[in-house]
């Protein structure tokens, strides 16, 4: 099985850590910032944010389990050096340091659906509702990792990695059963 996985707010708690730093500096919530403003803030505070990001509970164990079960794991992220200096190298180092196994990684992926199709993925896991909607609307399979950025959105959601593992193993994500 080929599995695509987003990084920020899906395997690491980026928004959580970024919010803490933003609130500390400005004494207000960053919930209303659009994606571009979030990227700009992240670029200005990249060392504080991206060094030692906390992992989502069970993410490493489940991803490694899926990989060791002979699944192909592709990280597909909008992270890229043009937004945050040296983030690609730092991301690879972080994944290695944490011992997270994967097949390949794609940076700067603003159009994740295109990569989803190109790789013929079986399922994508992402917290971005726009990604979920694009894949789902094109008869693709996507699990929306529930988080603060999609709380009010409808979709096929999972709020933890153990649930994701069960969904994948039972193939509950399929729009059409084979």
Short mmCIF file of C-alpha atoms in Angstrom, two decimals:
data_model
loop_
_atom_site.label_atom_id
_atom_site.label_comp_id
_atom_site.label_asym_id
_atom_site.label_seq_id
_atom_site.Cartn_x
_atom_site.Cartn_y
_atom_site.Cartn_z
CA UNK A 1 0.00 0.00 0.00
CA UNK A 2 1.19 3.52 -0.77
CA UNK A 3 0.49 6.04 1.97
CA UNK A 4 0.99 9.82 1.75
CA UNK A 5 1.42 11.73 4.99
CA UNK A 6 1.58 15.45 5.68
CA UNK A 7 4.09 16.60 8.31
CA UNK A 8 2.95 19.81 10.03
CA UNK A 9 0.00 19.31 12.39
CA UNK A 10 -0.20 15.69 11.29
CA UNK A 11 2.94 14.05 12.69
CA UNK A 12 4.34 17.08 14.56
CA UNK A 13 2.57 19.69 16.67
CA UNK A 14 3.65 22.71 14.61
CA UNK A 15 0.58 24.89 15.10
CA UNK A 16 0.59 24.20 18.83
CA UNK A 17 4.22 25.27 19.25
CA UNK A 18 3.86 28.21 16.84
CA UNK A 19 0.76 29.41 18.70
CA UNK A 20 2.56 29.35 22.03
CA UNK A 21 5.39 31.49 20.64
CA UNK A 22 2.98 33.88 18.87
CA UNK A 23 0.82 34.32 21.99
CA UNK A 24 3.91 34.90 24.14
CA UNK A 25 5.19 37.61 21.79
CA UNK A 26 1.91 39.36 20.94
CA UNK A 27 -0.39 38.42 23.81
CA UNK A 28 -3.10 37.31 21.38
CA UNK A 29 -4.15 34.19 19.50
CA UNK A 30 -2.92 33.46 15.99
CA UNK A 31 -6.10 31.53 15.13
CA UNK A 32 -7.22 34.23 12.71
CA UNK A 33 -3.98 34.39 10.71
CA UNK A 34 -4.21 33.09 7.16
CA UNK A 35 -1.75 30.48 5.87
CA UNK A 36 0.58 33.05 4.29
CA UNK A 37 0.81 35.05 7.52
CA UNK A 38 1.48 31.83 9.44
CA UNK A 39 4.30 30.97 7.00
CA UNK A 40 5.75 34.48 7.38
CA UNK A 41 5.65 34.26 11.18
CA UNK A 42 7.19 30.78 11.06
CA UNK A 43 10.01 32.02 8.82
CA UNK A 44 10.82 34.83 11.25
CA UNK A 45 10.89 32.44 14.22
CA UNK A 46 12.02 29.27 12.49
CA UNK A 47 14.67 28.22 14.98
CA UNK A 48 12.33 28.50 17.96
CA UNK A 49 9.51 26.71 16.15
CA UNK A 50 11.15 23.95 14.15
CA UNK A 51 13.90 22.86 16.51
CA UNK A 52 12.62 20.01 18.68
CA UNK A 53 9.01 20.02 17.54
CA UNK A 54 6.95 17.61 19.64
CA UNK A 55 5.60 14.57 17.81
CA UNK A 56 1.91 13.75 17.77
CA UNK A 57 1.21 10.87 20.15
CA UNK A 58 1.99 7.47 18.59
CA UNK A 59 2.86 9.01 15.18
CA UNK A 60 6.38 7.58 15.08
CA UNK A 61 5.35 4.12 16.25
CA UNK A 62 2.44 3.83 13.82
CA UNK A 63 4.34 5.21 10.82
CA UNK A 64 7.26 2.86 11.50
CA UNK A 65 4.88 -0.05 11.99
CA UNK A 66 3.21 0.68 8.65
CA UNK A 67 6.61 0.99 6.97
CA UNK A 68 7.84 -2.28 8.51
CA UNK A 69 4.67 -3.97 7.25
CA UNK A 70 5.99 -3.25 3.74
CA UNK A 71 3.88 -0.16 3.03
CA UNK A 72 5.45 2.73 1.13
CA UNK A 73 5.43 5.93 3.20
CA UNK A 74 5.66 9.26 1.37
CA UNK A 75 5.86 12.52 3.28
CA UNK A 76 4.22 15.26 1.23
CA UNK A 77 4.66 18.68 2.79
CA UNK A 78 4.34 22.31 1.85
CA UNK A 79 7.50 22.95 3.88
CA UNK A 80 10.26 24.25 1.63
CA UNK A 81 13.41 26.34 1.68
CA UNK A 82 11.76 29.21 -0.19
CA UNK A 83 9.47 29.75 2.84
CA UNK A 84 11.74 28.83 5.75
CA UNK A 85 15.52 28.82 5.45
CA UNK A 86 17.09 25.37 5.33
CA UNK A 87 13.85 23.65 6.40
CA UNK A 88 14.25 20.77 3.95
CA UNK A 89 17.62 19.65 5.35
CA UNK A 90 16.38 20.25 8.91
CA UNK A 91 13.26 18.17 8.26
CA UNK A 92 15.28 15.24 6.93
CA UNK A 93 17.63 15.50 9.94
CA UNK A 94 14.65 15.66 12.30
CA UNK A 95 13.03 12.56 10.81
CA UNK A 96 16.35 10.71 11.02
CA UNK A 97 16.99 11.85 14.60
CA UNK A 98 13.49 10.74 15.63
CA UNK A 99 13.95 7.42 13.83
CA UNK A 100 10.92 7.85 11.56
CA UNK A 101 11.07 5.55 8.54
CA UNK A 102 9.83 6.57 5.10
CA UNK A 103 10.21 5.85 1.41
CA UNK A 104 10.52 9.40 0.06
CA UNK A 105 9.72 13.01 0.86
CA UNK A 106 8.29 15.79 -1.32
CA UNK A 107 8.85 19.41 -0.29
CA UNK A 108 7.03 22.55 -1.44
CA UNK A 109 3.92 20.58 -2.27
CA UNK A 110 1.23 23.21 -2.57
CA UNK A 111 -0.72 20.90 -4.87
CA UNK A 112 -0.67 17.65 -2.93
CA UNK A 113 -3.40 16.15 -5.08
CA UNK A 114 -1.04 16.19 -8.07
CA UNK A 115 1.54 14.15 -6.13
CA UNK A 116 -1.22 11.90 -4.79
CA UNK A 117 -2.18 11.08 -8.39
CA UNK A 118 1.39 10.88 -9.71
CA UNK A 119 2.40 8.35 -7.04
CA UNK A 120 -0.93 6.47 -7.29
CA UNK A 121 -1.32 6.66 -3.54
CA UNK A 122 -3.89 4.47 -1.84
CA UNK A 123 -4.56 7.00 0.90
CA UNK A 124 -3.41 10.45 2.07
CA UNK A 125 -3.35 11.62 5.69
CA UNK A 126 -3.47 15.40 6.11
CA UNK A 127 -4.87 18.03 8.46
CA UNK A 128 -5.53 20.53 5.66
CA UNK A 129 -9.20 20.50 4.73
CA UNK A 130 -8.46 21.88 1.25
CA UNK A 131 -6.22 18.86 0.55
CA UNK A 132 -8.85 16.50 1.97
CA UNK A 133 -11.61 18.07 -0.12
CA UNK A 134 -9.60 18.03 -3.38
CA UNK A 135 -8.73 14.34 -2.97
CA UNK A 136 -12.20 13.31 -1.79
CA UNK A 137 -13.94 15.27 -4.56
CA UNK A 138 -11.86 13.37 -7.10
CA UNK A 139 -12.78 9.93 -5.72
CA UNK A 140 -9.52 9.64 -3.84
CA UNK A 141 -8.97 8.36 -0.33
CA UNK A 142 -7.97 10.79 2.38
CA UNK A 143 -8.09 10.71 6.15
CA UNK A 144 -8.44 14.17 7.67
CA UNK A 145 -6.22 14.32 10.76
CA UNK A 146 -8.36 16.28 13.15
CA UNK A 147 -6.86 19.37 14.67
CA UNK A 148 -7.44 22.99 15.51
CA UNK A 149 -7.34 24.02 11.83
CA UNK A 150 -10.26 21.80 10.78
CA UNK A 151 -12.42 21.44 13.92
CA UNK A 152 -15.53 22.81 12.21
CA UNK A 153 -15.09 20.89 8.96
CA UNK A 154 -16.90 17.72 7.93
CA UNK A 155 -14.96 14.80 6.58
CA UNK A 156 -13.57 11.35 7.25
CA UNK A 157 -11.58 12.25 10.37
CA UNK A 158 -9.24 10.55 12.77
CA UNK A 159 -8.00 12.30 15.87
CA UNK A 160 -5.09 10.02 16.76
CA UNK A 161 -2.55 7.73 15.13
CA UNK A 162 -3.88 4.52 16.64
CA UNK A 163 -7.21 5.27 14.99
CA UNK A 164 -5.43 5.96 11.69
CA UNK A 165 -3.69 2.60 11.90
CA UNK A 166 -7.00 0.79 12.45
CA UNK A 167 -8.64 2.67 9.59
CA UNK A 168 -5.81 1.73 7.24
CA UNK A 169 -5.65 -1.90 8.34
CA UNK A 170 -9.41 -2.31 7.96
CA UNK A 171 -9.40 -0.23 4.75
CA UNK A 172 -12.25 1.89 6.12
CA UNK A 173 -10.98 4.90 4.20
CA UNK A 174 -12.04 3.51 0.83
CA UNK A 175 -14.71 5.45 -1.03
CA UNK A 176 -15.47 2.35 -3.00
CA UNK A 177 -14.80 -1.13 -1.67
CA UNK A 178 -12.80 -3.46 -3.88
#
